[in-house]
Coordinates of C-alpha atoms and ligand atoms in Angstrom, one line a residue:
M95 CA -12.8 23.1 19.8
A96 CA -15.0 22.5 16.8
E97 CA -15.4 19.0 15.6
V98 CA -12.4 17.4 14.0
R99 CA -13.0 16.6 10.4
T100 CA -10.3 15.3 8.1
R101 CA -10.6 14.1 4.5
F102 CA -8.8 12.0 2.0
A103 CA -9.2 13.5 -1.5
P104 CA -7.8 11.3 -4.1
S105 CA -7.9 11.9 -7.8
P106 CA -9.3 8.8 -9.5
T107 CA -6.6 8.4 -12.1
G108 CA -5.4 4.9 -11.4
A109 CA -4.9 2.4 -8.6
L110 CA -4.5 3.5 -5.0
H111 CA -0.8 4.2 -4.6
V112 CA 1.0 3.3 -1.4
G113 CA 1.6 7.0 -0.9
G114 CA -2.1 7.7 -1.2
A115 CA -2.9 4.9 1.2
H116 CA -0.3 6.4 3.7
T117 CA -2.0 9.8 3.4
A118 CA -5.4 8.3 3.9
L119 CA -4.3 6.3 6.9
F120 CA -2.8 9.3 8.7
A121 CA -5.8 11.5 8.1
W122 CA -8.0 8.6 9.2
L123 CA -5.9 7.9 12.3
F124 CA -6.0 11.5 13.3
A125 CA -9.8 11.7 12.9
R126 CA -10.4 8.5 14.8
H127 CA -8.0 9.5 17.6
Q128 CA -9.8 12.7 18.0
G129 CA -13.2 11.1 17.8
G130 CA -13.9 13.2 14.7
K131 CA -15.1 12.5 11.2
F132 CA -13.3 11.2 8.2
V133 CA -14.5 12.2 4.8
L134 CA -13.8 10.6 1.4
R135 CA -14.0 13.1 -1.4
I136 CA -13.2 12.3 -5.0
E137 CA -11.3 15.0 -6.9
D138 CA -12.1 14.2 -10.5
T139 CA -11.6 17.7 -12.0
D140 CA -9.0 16.2 -14.4
E141 CA -11.6 15.2 -17.0
V142 CA -9.1 13.5 -19.2
R143 CA -7.4 11.2 -16.6
S144 CA -10.3 10.4 -14.2
T145 CA -11.9 7.0 -14.6
E146 CA -14.8 5.1 -13.0
E147 CA -12.6 2.1 -12.6
S148 CA -10.1 4.0 -10.5
L149 CA -12.9 5.0 -8.1
G150 CA -13.5 1.2 -7.5
A151 CA -9.8 0.7 -7.0
I152 CA -9.7 3.4 -4.3
Y153 CA -12.6 1.9 -2.4
D154 CA -11.0 -1.6 -2.6
G155 CA -7.7 -0.3 -1.4
L156 CA -9.1 1.6 1.6
N157 CA -11.4 -1.3 2.5
W158 CA -8.6 -3.7 2.4
I159 CA -6.5 -1.9 5.0
G160 CA -9.5 -1.2 7.1
I161 CA -10.0 2.5 6.5
D162 CA -13.7 3.4 6.7
W163 CA -15.3 6.8 6.0
D164 CA -18.2 8.6 7.6
E165 CA -19.2 10.6 4.5
G166 CA -18.4 9.9 0.9
P167 CA -19.7 9.4 -2.6
D168 CA -21.2 6.0 -1.8
L169 CA -22.5 7.0 1.7
G170 CA -23.6 10.5 1.1
G171 CA -23.6 12.9 4.0
P172 CA -24.6 16.4 5.0
Y173 CA -22.1 18.2 2.7
G174 CA -22.5 16.1 -0.5
P175 CA -22.1 15.4 -3.3
Y176 CA -18.6 14.1 -2.6
I177 CA -17.5 13.9 -6.2
Q178 CA -16.2 17.2 -7.5
S179 CA -17.6 16.7 -11.0
E180 CA -21.1 16.8 -9.5
R181 CA -20.3 20.2 -7.8
L182 CA -19.5 22.4 -10.8
D183 CA -22.3 24.9 -10.0
T184 CA -20.9 25.4 -6.5
Y185 CA -17.4 26.2 -7.8
N186 CA -18.9 28.6 -10.4
E187 CA -20.6 30.6 -7.7
Y188 CA -17.3 31.2 -6.0
V189 CA -15.5 31.9 -9.2
D190 CA -18.2 34.5 -9.9
Q191 CA -17.7 36.0 -6.5
L192 CA -14.0 36.4 -7.2
L193 CA -14.7 37.9 -10.6
G194 CA -17.0 40.3 -9.0
S195 CA -14.6 41.4 -6.4
G196 CA -11.8 41.8 -8.9
R197 CA -9.6 39.1 -7.4
A198 CA -10.1 37.0 -10.6
Y199 CA -10.1 37.8 -14.2
P200 CA -10.5 36.1 -17.6
C201 CA -7.3 35.2 -19.3
Y202 CA -7.2 34.7 -23.1
C203 CA -3.7 33.4 -23.6
T204 CA -3.5 30.1 -25.4
P205 CA -1.3 27.3 -24.1
E206 CA 1.1 27.9 -27.0
E207 CA 1.5 31.6 -26.2
L208 CA 2.0 30.8 -22.6
E209 CA 4.7 28.2 -23.4
E210 CA 6.5 30.6 -25.7
R211 CA 6.6 33.4 -23.1
Q212 CA 7.7 31.0 -20.3
E213 CA 10.4 29.7 -22.5
V214 CA 11.8 33.3 -22.7
M215 CA 11.6 33.6 -18.9
R216 CA 13.5 30.3 -18.5
K217 CA 16.2 31.5 -20.9
R218 CA 16.6 34.6 -18.8
G219 CA 17.0 32.5 -15.8
L220 CA 13.6 33.5 -14.3
P221 CA 11.1 31.0 -12.8
P222 CA 8.5 30.4 -15.4
R223 CA 5.2 31.8 -14.1
Y224 CA 2.2 33.6 -15.6
D225 CA 3.4 37.0 -16.7
G226 CA 0.1 38.8 -16.0
R227 CA -0.6 39.8 -19.6
C228 CA -4.4 39.6 -19.2
R229 CA -4.4 41.0 -15.7
D230 CA -5.6 44.5 -16.5
L231 CA -7.3 44.2 -19.9
S232 CA -9.8 46.8 -20.7
E233 CA -13.4 45.8 -21.5
E234 CA -12.6 46.7 -25.1
E235 CA -9.5 44.5 -25.3
R236 CA -11.5 41.6 -23.8
R237 CA -14.2 42.0 -26.4
R238 CA -11.7 42.1 -29.2
L239 CA -10.0 38.8 -27.9
E240 CA -13.4 37.1 -27.6
A241 CA -14.3 38.2 -31.1
E242 CA -11.2 36.3 -32.3
G243 CA -12.9 33.3 -30.9
R244 CA -10.7 32.9 -27.9
K245 CA -12.3 31.2 -24.9
P246 CA -10.9 32.5 -21.6
C247 CA -9.9 30.6 -18.5
I248 CA -10.2 32.4 -15.2
R249 CA -7.1 33.3 -13.2
F250 CA -6.8 34.3 -9.6
R251 CA -4.9 37.5 -8.8
I252 CA -2.1 36.7 -6.4
R253 CA -1.2 39.5 -4.0
E254 CA 1.8 41.4 -5.2
G255 CA 4.8 41.5 -3.0
G256 CA 5.2 40.1 0.5
T257 CA 5.1 36.5 1.6
T258 CA 2.4 34.0 2.5
V259 CA 3.1 32.0 5.6
V260 CA 1.8 28.5 6.0
N261 CA 1.4 27.3 9.5
D262 CA 1.9 23.6 9.4
I263 CA 1.5 21.3 12.4
I264 CA 4.4 19.1 11.3
R265 CA 6.7 21.8 9.7
G266 CA 6.0 24.9 11.7
Q267 CA 5.9 28.2 9.7
V268 CA 6.9 28.0 6.1
G269 CA 7.0 31.3 4.1
F270 CA 6.4 31.6 0.4
D271 CA 7.4 34.6 -1.7
N272 CA 4.3 35.9 -3.4
A273 CA 6.3 37.3 -6.3
L274 CA 7.2 33.8 -7.3
M275 CA 3.7 32.5 -7.5
G276 CA 2.1 34.0 -10.5
D277 CA -1.7 34.3 -11.1
F278 CA -3.0 30.8 -11.3
V279 CA -6.0 29.3 -13.1
I280 CA -9.0 28.6 -11.0
R281 CA -11.4 27.7 -13.9
K282 CA -10.2 26.0 -17.1
T283 CA -11.6 27.0 -20.5
S284 CA -13.6 23.7 -20.3
G285 CA -15.6 25.3 -17.5
Y286 CA -14.1 22.8 -15.0
P287 CA -12.5 24.2 -11.8
T288 CA -8.8 23.5 -11.2
Y289 CA -7.7 21.5 -8.3
H290 CA -6.8 24.7 -6.4
M291 CA -10.3 26.1 -6.7
A292 CA -12.2 23.0 -6.0
V293 CA -10.1 21.9 -3.0
V294 CA -10.5 25.3 -1.3
V295 CA -14.2 25.5 -1.8
D296 CA -14.8 21.9 -0.7
D297 CA -12.6 22.0 2.3
H298 CA -14.5 25.0 3.4
L299 CA -18.0 23.8 2.7
M300 CA -17.3 20.3 4.0
Q301 CA -16.0 22.0 7.2
I302 CA -12.7 20.2 7.1
S303 CA -10.8 21.2 10.3
H304 CA -7.5 19.6 9.4
V305 CA -6.1 19.2 5.9
I306 CA -3.6 16.3 6.1
R307 CA -1.9 15.6 2.8
A308 CA 1.3 14.8 1.1
E309 CA 4.3 17.1 1.2
E310 CA 4.0 17.6 -2.6
H311 CA 1.1 19.9 -1.9
L312 CA 2.9 22.2 0.6
S313 CA 3.8 24.6 -2.2
N314 CA 0.1 24.8 -3.3
T315 CA -0.9 25.8 0.2
P316 CA 0.0 29.5 0.0
R317 CA -2.2 29.7 -3.1
H318 CA -5.0 28.1 -1.2
L319 CA -4.5 30.5 1.7
Q320 CA -4.8 33.5 -0.6
L321 CA -7.9 32.1 -2.2
M322 CA -9.5 31.4 1.2
D323 CA -8.6 34.9 2.3
A324 CA -10.2 36.4 -0.9
L325 CA -13.3 34.3 -0.3
G326 CA -13.6 35.1 3.4
F327 CA -13.0 31.5 4.4
E328 CA -11.4 30.6 7.7
P329 CA -8.4 28.5 6.9
P330 CA -8.2 24.9 8.3
Q331 CA -5.1 23.6 10.0
F332 CA -2.5 22.0 7.8
A333 CA -0.3 19.0 8.1
H334 CA 1.9 18.0 5.2
L335 CA 3.2 14.5 5.6
P336 CA 6.7 13.5 4.7
I337 CA 7.4 12.1 1.2
I338 CA 8.1 8.4 1.0
L339 CA 11.4 7.3 -0.4
G340 CA 12.9 3.9 -1.2
P341 CA 15.7 2.4 1.0
D342 CA 18.2 4.1 -1.4
R343 CA 16.6 7.4 -0.6
T344 CA 15.3 8.0 -4.1
K345 CA 11.7 8.7 -4.9
L346 CA 9.6 5.5 -4.4
S347 CA 9.1 3.8 -7.7
K348 CA 8.6 0.4 -9.2
R349 CA 12.3 -0.3 -8.8
H350 CA 11.7 -0.6 -5.1
G351 CA 8.8 -3.0 -5.4
A352 CA 5.1 -2.5 -6.2
V353 CA 3.7 1.0 -5.9
N354 CA 0.1 0.0 -5.9
L355 CA -1.3 -0.9 -2.6
M356 CA -3.3 -3.9 -3.8
D357 CA -0.3 -5.5 -5.3
Y358 CA 0.8 -6.2 -1.7
K359 CA -2.3 -8.2 -1.2
Q360 CA -1.4 -10.2 -4.2
Q361 CA 2.1 -10.7 -2.8
G362 CA 0.8 -12.3 0.3
F363 CA 0.6 -9.4 2.8
L364 CA -2.0 -9.3 5.5
P365 CA -3.9 -6.0 5.6
E366 CA -3.3 -5.4 9.2
A367 CA 0.5 -5.8 8.7
M368 CA 0.4 -3.4 5.7
R369 CA -1.6 -0.9 7.8
N370 CA 0.9 -1.2 10.7
F371 CA 3.8 -0.8 8.3
L372 CA 2.3 2.3 6.6
A373 CA 1.6 3.9 9.9
L374 CA 5.3 3.6 10.9
I375 CA 6.5 5.4 7.8
G376 CA 7.2 8.9 9.1
W377 CA 5.8 8.2 12.5
S378 CA 6.6 6.2 15.6
T379 CA 5.3 5.8 19.1
G380 CA 8.6 7.0 20.4
S381 CA 9.1 3.6 22.1
E382 CA 10.5 0.4 20.7
Q383 CA 7.0 -0.9 20.0
E384 CA 6.5 -1.7 16.4
I385 CA 3.6 -4.1 16.3
L386 CA 0.5 -2.1 16.8
D387 CA -3.0 -3.3 16.2
L388 CA -5.8 -1.1 15.0
D389 CA -6.9 0.1 18.4
E390 CA -3.3 0.8 19.5
L391 CA -2.6 2.8 16.4
V392 CA -5.7 4.9 16.9
E393 CA -4.9 5.4 20.6
K394 CA -1.3 6.3 20.1
F395 CA -1.3 8.3 16.9
R396 CA -0.2 12.0 17.2
L397 CA 0.1 14.3 14.3
E398 CA 2.7 16.4 16.1
E399 CA 5.0 13.4 16.3
V400 CA 5.0 12.9 12.5
S401 CA 8.5 13.5 11.1
K402 CA 9.4 16.2 8.7
S403 CA 12.1 14.2 7.0
P404 CA 11.2 11.6 4.3
G405 CA 9.8 8.3 5.4
I406 CA 11.4 5.1 4.0
F407 CA 9.5 2.4 2.4
D408 CA 11.4 -0.6 3.4
L409 CA 10.0 -3.8 2.0
E410 CA 12.2 -5.9 4.2
K411 CA 10.6 -4.4 7.2
A412 CA 7.1 -4.8 5.8
T413 CA 7.9 -8.5 5.2
W414 CA 9.3 -8.9 8.7
L415 CA 6.2 -7.3 10.2
N416 CA 3.9 -9.5 8.1
G417 CA 5.8 -12.6 9.5
E418 CA 5.2 -11.3 13.0
Y419 CA 1.5 -10.9 12.3
L420 CA 1.3 -14.4 10.8
K421 CA 3.1 -15.8 13.9
R422 CA 0.7 -14.2 16.3
A423 CA -2.5 -14.7 14.4
D424 CA -4.7 -17.7 15.1
A425 CA -4.5 -20.6 12.6
E426 CA -8.2 -20.3 11.7
Y427 CA -7.8 -16.7 10.6
V428 CA -4.6 -17.4 8.7
T429 CA -6.3 -20.3 7.0
E430 CA -9.1 -18.0 5.8
M431 CA -6.5 -15.6 4.3
V432 CA -4.3 -18.3 2.8
E433 CA -7.2 -20.3 1.1
P434 CA -7.6 -18.0 -1.9
V435 CA -3.8 -17.8 -2.3
L436 CA -3.5 -21.6 -2.4
R437 CA -6.5 -21.9 -4.7
Q438 CA -5.1 -19.4 -7.1
A439 CA -1.9 -21.4 -7.2
G440 CA -4.0 -24.5 -8.0
L441 CA -2.9 -26.3 -4.8
I442 CA -6.3 -26.8 -3.2
E443 CA -9.6 -27.6 -4.6
A444 CA -12.3 -24.9 -5.0
D445 CA -14.6 -26.5 -2.5
L446 CA -12.9 -27.8 0.6
S447 CA -14.8 -30.6 2.5
P448 CA -15.0 -29.9 6.3
E449 CA -12.3 -32.6 6.9
R450 CA -10.0 -31.1 4.4
R451 CA -10.5 -27.7 5.8
E452 CA -9.7 -29.0 9.3
W453 CA -6.6 -30.5 7.9
L454 CA -5.6 -27.2 6.3
V455 CA -5.9 -25.4 9.6
K456 CA -3.5 -27.9 11.1
V457 CA -1.0 -27.4 8.2
V458 CA -1.3 -23.6 8.7
D459 CA -0.8 -24.0 12.4
L460 CA 2.4 -25.9 11.9
M461 CA 3.7 -23.6 9.2
K462 CA 2.7 -20.0 10.1
E463 CA 5.6 -19.6 12.5
R464 CA 7.9 -20.1 9.6
T465 CA 6.3 -18.0 6.9
R466 CA 6.6 -14.3 6.3
L467 CA 4.1 -13.9 3.5
L468 CA 0.9 -15.8 2.7
T469 CA 2.5 -16.7 -0.6
D470 CA 5.3 -18.6 1.3
F471 CA 2.6 -21.3 1.8
V472 CA 2.7 -21.8 -2.0
S473 CA 6.5 -22.2 -2.0
W474 CA 7.8 -23.3 1.4
A475 CA 4.8 -25.4 2.3
R476 CA 4.2 -26.7 -1.2
Y477 CA 4.9 -30.4 -0.3
F478 CA 1.7 -30.5 1.8
F479 CA -0.4 -30.1 -1.3
T480 CA 1.4 -31.8 -4.1
D481 CA 4.2 -34.4 -4.8
E482 CA 5.5 -31.8 -7.3
Y483 CA 8.0 -29.9 -5.2
P484 CA 11.6 -29.2 -6.0
Y485 CA 14.5 -30.7 -4.1
D486 CA 16.5 -27.7 -3.0
E487 CA 20.3 -27.3 -3.3
R488 CA 21.1 -27.8 0.3
A489 CA 19.1 -31.1 0.4
R490 CA 20.8 -32.3 -2.7
K491 CA 24.3 -31.3 -1.4
K492 CA 24.0 -32.4 2.2
W493 CA 22.0 -35.6 1.9
L494 CA 20.4 -36.8 -1.3
R495 CA 23.6 -37.5 -3.2
R496 CA 25.1 -39.6 -0.4
E497 CA 25.8 -43.2 -1.2
E498 CA 24.1 -44.7 1.8
V499 CA 20.9 -42.6 1.6
P500 CA 18.8 -44.5 -1.0
D501 CA 19.0 -47.7 1.0
R502 CA 18.2 -45.9 4.1
L503 CA 15.1 -44.2 2.6
D504 CA 13.9 -47.6 1.2
A505 CA 14.4 -49.2 4.6
L506 CA 12.4 -46.4 6.2
A507 CA 9.7 -46.7 3.6
E508 CA 9.3 -50.3 4.4
R509 CA 9.0 -49.7 8.2
L510 CA 6.5 -46.9 7.7
E511 CA 4.4 -48.8 5.2
T512 CA 3.6 -51.4 7.8
L513 CA 2.6 -49.1 10.6
E514 CA -0.9 -49.7 11.9
A515 CA -1.3 -46.3 13.4
W516 CA -0.2 -43.2 11.6
N517 CA 0.6 -40.5 14.2
V518 CA 3.5 -38.5 15.6
D519 CA 4.5 -41.2 18.1
S520 CA 4.3 -44.2 15.8
I521 CA 6.3 -42.3 13.1
E522 CA 8.9 -41.1 15.5
A523 CA 9.3 -44.7 16.9
A524 CA 9.8 -46.1 13.4
V525 CA 12.4 -43.5 12.4
R526 CA 14.3 -43.9 15.7
G527 CA 14.0 -47.7 15.5
L528 CA 15.6 -47.7 12.1
A529 CA 18.5 -45.5 13.3
D530 CA 19.1 -47.9 16.3
E531 CA 19.1 -50.9 14.0
L532 CA 21.6 -49.2 11.7
E533 CA 23.6 -48.1 14.6
V534 CA 23.6 -44.5 13.4
S535 CA 22.4 -41.3 15.1
A536 CA 18.8 -40.5 14.6
A537 CA 19.8 -37.4 12.7
K538 CA 21.3 -39.6 10.0
V539 CA 17.8 -40.9 9.2
I540 CA 15.8 -37.8 10.1
H541 CA 17.6 -35.4 7.7
P542 CA 17.5 -37.6 4.6
C543 CA 13.9 -38.3 5.4
R544 CA 13.0 -34.6 5.6
S545 CA 14.9 -33.9 2.4
A546 CA 13.0 -36.7 0.7
V547 CA 9.6 -35.9 1.9
T548 CA 9.7 -32.1 1.7
G549 CA 12.6 -31.3 -0.6
Q550 CA 14.0 -29.0 2.0
T551 CA 16.5 -29.3 4.9
I552 CA 14.6 -27.1 7.3
G553 CA 11.0 -26.9 8.3
P554 CA 8.7 -27.6 11.2
S555 CA 8.9 -30.8 13.3
L556 CA 9.4 -33.7 10.9
F557 CA 7.1 -36.1 12.8
H558 CA 4.3 -33.6 13.0
L559 CA 4.5 -32.7 9.3
M560 CA 4.6 -36.4 8.3
E561 CA 1.5 -37.0 10.4
L562 CA -0.3 -34.5 8.3
L563 CA 0.6 -36.3 5.0
P564 CA -1.1 -39.6 4.1
Q565 CA 0.9 -42.6 5.0
E566 CA 1.1 -43.8 1.4
T567 CA 2.2 -40.4 0.2
V568 CA 5.2 -40.4 2.6
V569 CA 6.1 -44.0 1.6
G570 CA 5.8 -43.1 -2.1
R571 CA 8.0 -40.1 -1.7
L572 CA 10.7 -41.9 0.2
R573 CA 10.9 -44.6 -2.6
R574 CA 10.8 -42.1 -5.4
T575 CA 13.6 -40.1 -3.8
A576 CA 15.7 -43.2 -3.3
E577 CA 15.3 -44.1 -6.9
L578 CA 16.2 -40.6 -8.2
S579 CA 19.2 -40.6 -5.9
R580 CA 20.4 -43.9 -7.1
A581 CA 20.0 -42.8 -10.7
G582 CA 22.2 -39.8 -9.9
E583 CA 19.4 -37.3 -10.6
L584 CA 19.7 -35.5 -7.3
E585 CA 23.1 -34.0 -7.8
P586 CA 23.3 -30.2 -7.1
T587 CA 22.1 -28.2 -10.0
D588 CA 24.1 -25.1 -9.4
G589 CA 27.3 -26.7 -10.5
E590 CA 28.9 -26.4 -7.1
G591 CA 30.1 -29.6 -5.5
Ligands
LIG130 N1 -6.6 15.4 -5.3 C1 -5.3 15.7 -4.7 C2 -4.4 14.5 -4.9 O1 -4.8 13.4 -5.2 C3 -5.6 15.9 -3.2 C4 -4.7 16.9 -2.6 C5 -5.2 17.4 -1.3 O2 -5.4 16.5 -0.4 O3 -5.5 18.5 -1.2 O4 -3.2 14.7 -4.8

């Protein structure tokens, strides 16, 4: 078999959408699995909507989830340039070829005229398509229209009658009625090719073996096949990936969460978790296994196993997966990832001393089992970094409003203040010692203490987390909480007793 070559061909008209990232990932996984090449091609034939900025956003998004390319605008390669606006002459050659063979013709209809005529078709209950008015103009009629100052676009002549069959790896054979297609534009009046023209020429010249793209392009494929046939190109294999829906089975949109890939970075996702999550939309290994690292994804990915039915973008699942990755990752790595998040939240200084960095790794090690997103460190682990943390409702209701608690916290503060050594053992001994003296269970001291020092009723081992806080900080928090509790300021705020 010839070399496997796949491509991702985004239009640079905005940030990289999760749908785009999904397409890129599948095309990339297939290429890597087959030991083939993956090409990045930028389809900027929409002169109005394409931006330089978006190109940067595409690179950033792909880089973030670890998709690399073998050929592309930045790397070059044997079939460059890889930006369509730099290939206009190439497309023109093929447009000329089609004009020469009579498979294409100039069309002088204005957008207004087209709209008017399509409106009539719609009213008659017909699908609005090009009615073929300029299909068979005589030379004389053409000259007359040009003399009116009309600039033509070029249309491709669809075969009349019959069906065009798309052989799709995922969907099998799908037939399209030629009569419904209508002659379509291949070169705009601006001189730019349309997507259809450019994609067909480029996939051929760049020797793409497998066109892997989103389902929305399936209905374009019969047009592409006819173009390829008219140009004498051997068609590639096609695989149209399932569309992605939200959990309510409507089209994925902002209502379901962010649609831009990089927003997930901002929300505290690890790139490998996001990649794993995207890979499992519309594909599974067929086993229970859901956590797959990069090598496993590459090894196990099969295009034939991709589902035809829509994939679901389930943020709950993404968050769960991220938590699993955080749990398994080593603390040093998670620290690296969480540092910028904490810094952005103003919780750590710009330059960490080596000691402070070491301390941070310990905090991360203690907390990563209990976090699902990197941003959870800003909320759930806030008390490690600042005295300004909220007392949550459960802590208020269960412990901090109790009559005996302020005295107990003060007594504990006094014991802890005089400890010579500040470590898990000495802290634990002090806490249990107080409980013994008061003749109450250790829990009756531990819970109020946790509520005071962290503002929460759950968390990692209390003695371990206290060890990571400075002695005077813990003592200060116990006393502050006692005072607030006595003053009645730690009543539940939600109005429920
Ligand atoms: N530029 C097209 C898009 O962004 C690519 C379609 C294709 O892969 O052929 O949707």
